[in-house]
């Protein structure tokens, strides 16, 4: 089964990483067609939703060209059999060559959202992959997971095959349910070629300062703006650039024979220390970061207290972000990426290089991506011609 002219069933294309992966797939593989699962009531609405995530990467004229190779499947991970109507399901079973499952709930505070989207949703996607494998055959099932499946850690370098340890506790429902999702894929698709991809903390793009995902960026900017940060400067932070993660998802999904089943999409041993991140921010923004690790206990207490407040304001927003992200900053753990670097052929960029521009742009834009409405195809083409 060749991937060159394949139709992919893809989930999560309206999201941050899905936008990276989908545009990269369409750009790099001219024969590839996508059938993205989209929560929408009509094809028109689905296309507008896809523009939401594609516009970081392509202009409207290129977007409309891409749409000639995109046929949205209207549905929902929470609905029985993905909420697909009979004709769409038949079409998927008739021509899908591979499945790329990216969608998830990243709501670390909600058991319910993680259970429904991640576990029930993945079960439905895996069942569809099973039906494909039992029918026309399936070239590959790729599952975008997370390094959070490695559970609670302390000052470690985690290798792919050692990450899941069922006796270990998890930090949150997101990590717990994503671990179970990997298990579902292994158990229900034992005979199918699978690729499990685990990004670490994905932040920003190494090529430009614009981004469309802000939770971790906002938490990092808040910490950088404090008079002192309650961390050790020697702790490492496994932060990876989204452009490399998107490229890795595309490369590894399309590869005829990847060497391994599981890959960390992470900065790995090249992860900078928090001290190096502080130095880079100082050089790029003039802001000096001072470290006071003895304040970690009181800081965590303050975050817990602010989380108890009912009011919704910038302080409680940041407190709620810090509550879920602090463990991933303070555990000083990185995820070996040698497998992915070897097969993608290029290493991720260092956050110390592009982080300061990301910080400046995100603050200047109040942590919001300036979304543009989708012009009609004719308007988009006219604008492109006028610019040429
Ligand atoms: N970003 C990171 O730092 C990071 C790190 C490690 C791993 N990951 C993994 O990467 C993947 C993508 O994350 P992301 O950052 O791109 O997240 P995101 O921007 O929140 O996107 C989530 C995607 O999932 C879709 N989705 C959620 N609930 C759905 C439902 N009920 N039915 C259909 N689709 C649904 C969303 O669709 P709507 O647009 O309709 O909401 C969206 O397309 C996830 O598997 C995540 O675990 C991300």
Short mmCIF file of C-alpha atoms and ligand atoms in Angstrom, two decimals:
data_model
loop_
_atom_site.label_atom_id
_atom_site.label_comp_id
_atom_site.label_asym_id
_atom_site.label_seq_id
_atom_site.Cartn_x
_atom_site.Cartn_y
_atom_site.Cartn_z
CA UNK A 1 0.00 0.00 0.00
CA UNK A 2 1.57 3.31 -1.09
CA UNK A 3 1.02 6.55 0.79
CA UNK A 4 1.60 8.85 -2.22
CA UNK A 5 -2.03 9.02 -3.43
CA UNK A 6 -3.64 8.12 -0.16
CA UNK A 7 -6.80 9.45 1.48
CA UNK A 8 -6.19 10.02 5.20
CA UNK A 9 -8.87 10.07 7.83
CA UNK A 10 -7.54 12.71 10.24
CA UNK A 11 -8.89 14.05 13.55
CA UNK A 12 -7.96 17.30 15.25
CA UNK A 13 -7.25 19.24 12.01
CA UNK A 14 -9.08 22.29 13.41
CA UNK A 15 -6.67 22.36 16.38
CA UNK A 16 -3.18 23.76 16.86
CA UNK A 17 -1.02 20.74 16.00
CA UNK A 18 -3.61 19.41 13.57
CA UNK A 19 -3.28 22.64 11.56
CA UNK A 20 0.48 22.11 11.38
CA UNK A 21 0.18 18.45 10.38
CA UNK A 22 -2.66 18.88 7.87
CA UNK A 23 -1.09 21.81 5.98
CA UNK A 24 2.28 20.08 5.92
CA UNK A 25 0.69 16.86 4.57
CA UNK A 26 -1.12 18.75 1.81
CA UNK A 27 1.93 20.84 0.92
CA UNK A 28 4.45 18.00 0.89
CA UNK A 29 2.34 15.30 -0.74
CA UNK A 30 0.46 16.59 -3.82
CA UNK A 31 -1.39 13.27 -4.25
CA UNK A 32 -2.68 13.10 -0.71
CA UNK A 33 -6.33 13.81 0.14
CA UNK A 34 -7.65 14.45 3.64
CA UNK A 35 -10.95 13.55 5.20
CA UNK A 36 -10.87 15.47 8.50
CA UNK A 37 -13.40 14.77 11.22
CA UNK A 38 -14.85 18.21 11.99
CA UNK A 39 -17.47 19.31 14.49
CA UNK A 40 -19.70 21.29 12.14
CA UNK A 41 -23.25 21.27 10.82
CA UNK A 42 -22.40 21.78 7.14
CA UNK A 43 -19.48 21.48 4.72
CA UNK A 44 -19.28 25.29 4.56
CA UNK A 45 -19.03 25.56 8.33
CA UNK A 46 -16.43 22.78 8.42
CA UNK A 47 -14.30 24.66 5.86
CA UNK A 48 -14.53 27.85 7.93
CA UNK A 49 -13.44 25.88 10.99
CA UNK A 50 -10.46 24.46 9.10
CA UNK A 51 -9.49 28.00 8.00
CA UNK A 52 -9.28 28.77 11.72
CA UNK A 53 -6.28 26.46 12.14
CA UNK A 54 -4.82 26.62 8.58
CA UNK A 55 -4.50 30.44 8.43
CA UNK A 56 -1.36 30.44 10.56
CA UNK A 57 0.28 28.54 7.69
CA UNK A 58 -1.28 29.50 4.36
CA UNK A 59 -3.00 32.47 2.73
CA UNK A 60 -6.63 32.24 1.68
CA UNK A 61 -5.88 31.50 -1.98
CA UNK A 62 -3.64 28.55 -1.07
CA UNK A 63 -6.21 27.43 1.50
CA UNK A 64 -8.92 27.24 -1.18
CA UNK A 65 -6.56 25.25 -3.43
CA UNK A 66 -5.96 22.85 -0.57
CA UNK A 67 -9.70 22.44 -0.06
CA UNK A 68 -9.89 20.72 -3.50
CA UNK A 69 -8.18 17.80 -1.72
CA UNK A 70 -10.12 18.00 1.55
CA UNK A 71 -13.52 16.46 2.15
CA UNK A 72 -14.66 17.17 5.74
CA UNK A 73 -16.43 14.36 7.58
CA UNK A 74 -18.99 16.01 9.85
CA UNK A 75 -18.94 14.29 13.22
CA UNK A 76 -17.96 14.32 16.86
CA UNK A 77 -15.67 12.10 18.91
CA UNK A 78 -18.32 12.00 21.64
CA UNK A 79 -21.08 10.63 19.39
CA UNK A 80 -21.67 6.91 18.76
CA UNK A 81 -19.57 5.80 15.76
CA UNK A 82 -18.16 9.37 15.60
CA UNK A 83 -21.58 10.75 14.62
CA UNK A 84 -20.87 10.01 10.94
CA UNK A 85 -23.85 9.61 8.63
CA UNK A 86 -24.13 6.35 6.70
CA UNK A 87 -22.89 7.79 3.38
CA UNK A 88 -19.79 9.34 4.98
CA UNK A 89 -18.96 6.16 6.85
CA UNK A 90 -19.32 4.16 3.64
CA UNK A 91 -17.07 6.62 1.80
CA UNK A 92 -14.44 6.39 4.56
CA UNK A 93 -14.54 2.59 4.53
CA UNK A 94 -14.27 2.69 0.73
CA UNK A 95 -11.15 4.77 0.20
CA UNK A 96 -9.22 5.50 3.42
CA UNK A 97 -5.60 4.38 3.32
CA UNK A 98 -4.48 5.51 6.78
CA UNK A 99 -5.76 7.07 10.01
CA UNK A 100 -4.05 9.96 11.81
CA UNK A 101 -5.67 10.57 15.20
CA UNK A 102 -4.61 13.92 16.66
CA UNK A 103 -7.75 15.19 18.44
CA UNK A 104 -7.92 15.19 22.22
CA UNK A 105 -9.10 17.19 25.18
CA UNK A 106 -6.14 18.94 26.83
CA UNK A 107 -8.33 20.03 29.73
CA UNK A 108 -6.12 18.73 32.53
CA UNK A 109 -8.66 19.73 35.15
CA UNK A 110 -11.66 17.83 33.78
CA UNK A 111 -12.04 14.08 34.31
CA UNK A 112 -15.22 14.23 32.26
CA UNK A 113 -13.75 15.99 29.20
CA UNK A 114 -10.69 13.73 29.19
CA UNK A 115 -12.77 10.58 29.63
CA UNK A 116 -15.23 11.46 26.88
CA UNK A 117 -12.90 12.98 24.28
CA UNK A 118 -9.78 10.98 24.89
CA UNK A 119 -11.00 7.55 25.93
CA UNK A 120 -14.44 7.24 24.31
CA UNK A 121 -13.34 9.26 21.29
CA UNK A 122 -10.17 7.24 20.75
CA UNK A 123 -12.11 3.99 21.15
CA UNK A 124 -14.40 5.09 18.29
CA UNK A 125 -11.44 6.09 16.09
CA UNK A 126 -9.67 2.82 16.85
CA UNK A 127 -12.87 0.88 16.03
CA UNK A 128 -13.01 2.67 12.68
CA UNK A 129 -9.35 1.78 12.09
CA UNK A 130 -10.21 -1.83 13.00
CA UNK A 131 -13.05 -1.88 10.45
CA UNK A 132 -10.69 -0.49 7.81
CA UNK A 133 -7.99 -3.02 8.64
CA UNK A 134 -10.55 -5.85 8.43
CA UNK A 135 -11.92 -4.47 5.16
CA UNK A 136 -9.81 -2.85 2.45
CA UNK A 137 -6.66 -2.83 4.62
CA UNK A 138 -5.01 -0.01 6.55
CA UNK A 139 -1.47 1.19 5.79
CA UNK A 140 -0.98 2.88 9.16
CA UNK A 141 -2.71 4.08 12.31
CA UNK A 142 -0.85 7.04 13.82
CA UNK A 143 -1.79 8.21 17.27
CA UNK A 144 -0.68 11.55 18.66
CA UNK A 145 -0.17 11.00 22.37
CA UNK A 146 1.93 12.99 24.88
CA UNK A 147 5.04 12.55 27.02
CA UNK A 148 2.69 13.06 29.99
CA UNK A 149 1.91 9.32 29.74
CA UNK A 150 5.21 8.81 31.58
CA UNK A 151 3.49 9.87 34.81
CA UNK A 152 5.21 11.39 37.83
CA UNK A 153 8.95 11.73 37.34
CA UNK A 154 11.89 13.39 38.99
CA UNK A 155 15.16 14.39 37.30
CA UNK A 156 15.07 11.69 34.61
CA UNK A 157 15.76 11.10 30.93
CA UNK A 158 12.84 8.97 29.74
CA UNK A 159 13.19 6.56 26.80
CA UNK A 160 10.17 5.73 24.64
CA UNK A 161 9.85 2.07 25.61
CA UNK A 162 10.27 2.79 29.34
CA UNK A 163 7.74 5.59 29.58
CA UNK A 164 4.58 3.70 30.47
CA UNK A 165 4.67 2.16 33.90
CA UNK A 166 1.22 1.17 35.14
CA UNK A 167 2.36 1.27 38.79
CA UNK A 168 3.24 4.95 38.52
CA UNK A 169 0.83 7.76 39.38
CA UNK A 170 -0.14 10.45 36.88
CA UNK A 171 -0.24 14.21 37.32
CA UNK A 172 -3.76 14.69 35.96
CA UNK A 173 -6.72 13.13 34.09
CA UNK A 174 -5.23 14.18 30.75
CA UNK A 175 -2.08 12.13 31.36
CA UNK A 176 -4.08 9.18 32.72
CA UNK A 177 -6.53 9.03 29.82
CA UNK A 178 -3.88 9.53 27.14
CA UNK A 179 -2.01 6.56 28.63
CA UNK A 180 -5.15 4.45 28.31
CA UNK A 181 -5.59 5.65 24.69
CA UNK A 182 -2.19 4.24 23.74
CA UNK A 183 -3.17 0.99 25.42
CA UNK A 184 -6.44 0.83 23.44
CA UNK A 185 -4.54 1.18 20.17
CA UNK A 186 -2.06 -1.55 21.09
CA UNK A 187 -4.75 -3.94 22.32
CA UNK A 188 -7.30 -3.47 19.54
CA UNK A 189 -4.97 -3.05 16.57
CA UNK A 190 -2.27 -5.66 17.32
CA UNK A 191 -1.85 -6.55 13.64
CA UNK A 192 -1.91 -2.99 12.25
CA UNK A 193 1.21 -0.87 11.56
CA UNK A 194 1.03 1.73 14.33
CA UNK A 195 2.97 4.85 15.14
CA UNK A 196 2.63 6.46 18.54
CA UNK A 197 3.93 10.04 18.65
CA UNK A 198 4.46 11.77 21.98
CA UNK A 199 5.12 15.52 21.85
CA UNK A 200 6.55 17.20 24.95
CA UNK A 201 5.65 20.82 25.80
CA UNK A 202 4.89 22.34 22.40
CA UNK A 203 5.37 26.11 22.31
CA UNK A 204 5.62 28.48 19.38
CA UNK A 205 7.15 28.29 15.94
CA UNK A 206 10.88 28.64 15.30
CA UNK A 207 10.25 30.40 11.92
CA UNK A 208 7.99 33.27 13.05
CA UNK A 209 6.76 34.70 16.36
CA UNK A 210 3.03 34.22 15.69
CA UNK A 211 1.26 31.37 17.41
CA UNK A 212 -2.30 30.27 18.00
CA UNK A 213 -1.93 28.33 21.25
CA UNK A 214 -1.26 30.31 24.38
CA UNK A 215 -1.78 28.40 27.63
CA UNK A 216 1.84 27.45 28.19
CA UNK A 217 3.10 30.69 26.60
CA UNK A 218 0.97 32.74 28.98
CA UNK A 219 2.19 30.73 32.00
CA UNK A 220 5.82 31.13 30.87
CA UNK A 221 5.43 34.89 30.29
CA UNK A 222 3.84 35.30 33.71
CA UNK A 223 6.77 33.49 35.35
CA UNK A 224 9.30 35.50 33.33
CA UNK A 225 7.68 38.73 34.55
CA UNK A 226 7.94 37.81 38.24
CA UNK A 227 10.66 39.52 40.31
CA UNK A 228 11.96 36.03 41.16
CA UNK A 229 11.01 32.55 39.92
CA UNK A 230 10.82 29.72 42.46
CA UNK A 231 12.87 27.26 40.38
CA UNK A 232 16.41 25.94 40.18
CA UNK A 233 18.26 27.33 37.14
CA UNK A 234 19.70 23.84 36.53
CA UNK A 235 16.31 22.22 35.92
CA UNK A 236 15.74 21.30 32.26
CA UNK A 237 12.58 22.19 30.35
CA UNK A 238 11.62 19.90 27.46
CA UNK A 239 10.00 22.48 25.17
CA UNK A 240 9.69 21.76 21.46
CA UNK A 241 8.78 23.97 18.49
CA UNK A 242 5.45 23.26 16.80
CA UNK A 243 6.88 23.49 13.27
CA UNK A 244 9.21 20.59 14.01
CA UNK A 245 6.42 18.58 15.66
CA UNK A 246 4.16 19.12 12.62
CA UNK A 247 6.97 18.04 10.30
CA UNK A 248 7.66 14.95 12.44
CA UNK A 249 3.98 13.94 12.46
CA UNK A 250 3.84 14.23 8.66
CA UNK A 251 7.16 12.46 8.06
CA UNK A 252 6.57 9.58 10.41
CA UNK A 253 2.97 9.02 9.37
CA UNK A 254 3.85 8.95 5.67
CA UNK A 255 7.03 6.87 6.01
CA UNK A 256 6.77 3.42 4.44
CA UNK A 257 8.70 1.70 7.20
CA UNK A 258 9.51 3.71 10.31
CA UNK A 259 12.14 2.00 12.44
CA UNK A 260 10.10 2.12 15.66
CA UNK A 261 6.53 2.16 16.93
CA UNK A 262 6.89 4.95 19.50
CA UNK A 263 8.62 8.32 19.11
CA UNK A 264 9.15 11.21 21.48
CA UNK A 265 8.65 14.50 19.63
CA UNK A 266 10.66 16.46 22.13
CA UNK A 267 13.82 18.48 22.71
CA UNK A 268 15.37 15.54 24.59
CA UNK A 269 18.95 15.86 25.74
CA UNK A 270 19.22 19.24 24.00
CA UNK A 271 16.52 20.70 26.28
CA UNK A 272 17.76 23.98 27.75
CA UNK A 273 18.02 24.54 31.47
CA UNK A 274 15.72 27.13 32.98
CA UNK A 275 18.86 29.20 33.56
CA UNK A 276 19.61 29.13 29.81
CA UNK A 277 16.00 30.10 29.04
CA UNK A 278 16.37 32.98 31.52
CA UNK A 279 19.61 34.14 29.86
CA UNK A 280 17.97 34.02 26.42
CA UNK A 281 14.98 36.04 27.60
CA UNK A 282 17.36 38.53 29.17
CA UNK A 283 19.32 38.87 25.92
CA UNK A 284 16.15 39.09 23.80
CA UNK A 285 13.95 41.28 25.98
CA UNK A 286 16.19 42.95 28.55
CA UNK A 287 14.27 41.15 31.29
CA UNK A 288 16.50 39.53 33.91
CA UNK A 289 15.20 36.31 35.48
CA UNK A 290 16.22 35.74 39.12
CA UNK A 291 15.95 32.24 40.57
CA UNK A 292 14.94 31.52 44.18
CA UNK A 293 14.21 27.77 44.50
CA UNK A 294 13.57 28.07 48.25
CA UNK A 295 10.33 29.90 47.37
CA UNK A 296 8.80 26.92 45.55
CA UNK A 297 6.76 25.74 48.58
CA UNK A 298 5.18 29.16 49.32
CA UNK A 299 4.65 29.71 45.58
CA UNK A 300 2.74 26.44 45.24
CA UNK A 301 0.62 27.39 48.27
CA UNK A 302 -0.20 30.76 46.66
CA UNK A 303 -1.16 29.03 43.39
CA UNK A 304 -3.41 26.60 45.32
CA UNK A 305 -5.06 29.48 47.21
CA UNK A 306 -5.67 31.50 44.04
CA UNK A 307 -7.17 28.38 42.47
CA UNK A 308 -9.74 28.29 45.24
CA UNK A 309 -11.03 31.76 44.36
CA UNK A 310 -14.34 31.81 42.52
CA UNK A 311 -13.66 35.08 40.69
CA UNK A 312 -12.53 34.89 37.05
CA UNK A 313 -9.76 37.43 36.43
CA UNK A 314 -6.22 37.45 35.01
CA UNK A 315 -4.76 36.26 38.34
CA UNK A 316 -7.07 33.25 38.67
CA UNK A 317 -6.56 32.44 34.97
CA UNK A 318 -2.78 32.30 35.39
CA UNK A 319 -3.13 30.44 38.71
CA UNK A 320 -5.23 27.79 37.04
CA UNK A 321 -2.65 27.43 34.24
CA UNK A 322 0.20 27.21 36.74
CA UNK A 323 -1.67 24.64 38.80
CA UNK A 324 -1.67 22.21 35.87
CA UNK A 325 1.69 23.12 34.33
CA UNK A 326 3.91 23.51 37.42
CA UNK A 327 4.59 19.77 37.76
CA UNK A 328 5.85 19.69 34.16
CA UNK A 329 8.23 22.59 34.87
CA UNK A 330 9.51 21.45 38.24
CA UNK A 331 10.05 17.73 37.50
CA UNK A 332 13.31 18.40 35.64
CA UNK A 333 12.65 15.53 33.22
CA UNK A 334 13.38 15.26 29.49
CA UNK A 335 12.32 12.76 26.85
CA UNK A 336 14.93 11.23 24.60
CA UNK A 337 14.27 12.21 20.96
CA UNK A 338 17.10 10.36 19.16
CA UNK A 339 14.64 8.12 17.28
CA UNK A 340 12.61 11.01 15.87
CA UNK A 341 15.65 13.18 15.03
CA UNK A 342 17.22 10.30 13.10
CA UNK A 343 14.09 9.65 11.04
CA UNK A 344 12.93 13.22 10.51
CA UNK A 345 16.51 14.10 9.52
CA UNK A 346 16.60 17.36 11.42
CA UNK A 347 16.55 18.29 15.11
CA UNK A 348 14.06 20.65 16.77
CA UNK A 349 15.06 24.29 17.26
CA UNK A 350 16.13 25.42 20.72
CA UNK A 351 13.54 27.43 22.65
CA UNK A 352 16.38 29.75 23.69
CA UNK A 353 16.63 30.88 20.05
CA UNK A 354 13.00 31.64 19.24
CA UNK A 355 11.48 32.02 22.76
CA UNK A 356 12.19 35.75 23.20
CA UNK A 357 10.39 36.70 19.94
CA UNK A 358 7.46 34.47 20.93
CA UNK A 359 7.32 36.19 24.33
CA UNK A 360 7.36 39.68 22.78
CA UNK A 361 4.76 38.93 20.08
CA UNK A 362 2.40 37.08 22.47
CA UNK A 363 2.45 39.92 25.00
CA UNK A 364 1.99 42.56 22.33
CA UNK A 365 -1.04 40.64 21.01
CA UNK A 366 -2.54 39.98 24.48
CA UNK A 367 -2.09 36.22 24.01
CA UNK A 368 -4.60 36.16 21.16
CA UNK A 369 -4.13 35.16 17.54
CA UNK A 370 -5.57 37.85 15.23
CA UNK A 371 -7.95 35.53 13.37
CA UNK A 372 -9.05 36.68 9.90
CA UNK A 373 -12.43 35.73 8.38
CA UNK A 374 -12.32 33.47 5.33
CA UNK A 375 -12.81 35.40 2.07
CA UNK A 376 -14.63 33.71 -0.83
CA UNK A 377 -12.45 31.80 -3.28
CA UNK A 378 -12.93 34.50 -5.92
CA UNK A 379 -11.95 37.28 -3.47
CA UNK A 380 -8.91 35.30 -2.32
CA UNK A 381 -7.73 34.78 -5.92
CA UNK A 382 -8.28 38.45 -6.77
CA UNK A 383 -6.19 39.50 -3.74
CA UNK A 384 -3.42 37.13 -4.76
CA UNK A 385 -3.38 38.38 -8.35
CA UNK A 386 -3.27 42.00 -7.17
CA UNK A 387 -0.31 41.21 -4.91
CA UNK A 388 1.60 39.37 -7.67
N1 LIG B 1 -0.02 21.32 22.34
C1 LIG B 1 0.79 20.64 23.13
O1 LIG B 1 1.63 21.22 23.86
C2 LIG B 1 0.76 19.14 23.14
C3 LIG B 1 1.76 18.47 23.85
C4 LIG B 1 1.75 17.09 23.87
C5 LIG B 1 0.79 16.39 23.18
N2 LIG B 1 -0.18 17.06 22.52
C6 LIG B 1 -1.21 16.25 21.81
O2 LIG B 1 -1.38 16.78 20.51
C7 LIG B 1 -2.71 16.60 20.09
C8 LIG B 1 -3.25 17.91 19.57
O3 LIG B 1 -3.17 18.88 20.58
P1 LIG B 1 -3.41 20.42 20.25
O4 LIG B 1 -2.46 21.16 21.10
O5 LIG B 1 -3.41 20.64 18.80
O6 LIG B 1 -4.88 20.63 20.84
P2 LIG B 1 -6.03 21.63 20.40
O7 LIG B 1 -5.49 22.81 19.70
O8 LIG B 1 -6.88 21.82 21.61
O9 LIG B 1 -6.85 20.78 19.33
C9 LIG B 1 -7.68 19.73 19.72
C10 LIG B 1 -8.37 19.18 18.50
O10 LIG B 1 -9.22 18.09 18.94
C11 LIG B 1 -10.51 18.31 18.42
N3 LIG B 1 -11.56 17.78 19.28
C12 LIG B 1 -11.71 17.96 20.62
N4 LIG B 1 -12.86 17.40 21.01
C13 LIG B 1 -13.44 16.86 19.91
C14 LIG B 1 -14.63 16.16 19.69
N5 LIG B 1 -15.50 15.88 20.67
N6 LIG B 1 -14.93 15.74 18.43
C15 LIG B 1 -14.08 16.03 17.40
N7 LIG B 1 -12.92 16.69 17.56
C16 LIG B 1 -12.62 17.11 18.80
C17 LIG B 1 -10.65 19.84 18.38
O11 LIG B 1 -11.74 20.16 17.56
P3 LIG B 1 -12.55 21.53 17.76
O12 LIG B 1 -11.80 22.54 16.94
O13 LIG B 1 -13.91 21.23 17.22
O14 LIG B 1 -12.55 21.86 19.22
C18 LIG B 1 -9.28 20.20 17.81
O15 LIG B 1 -9.26 19.99 16.43
C19 LIG B 1 -3.48 16.03 21.28
O16 LIG B 1 -3.60 14.64 21.10
C20 LIG B 1 -2.57 16.34 22.45
O17 LIG B 1 -2.74 15.38 23.47
C21 LIG B 1 -0.22 18.42 22.46
#
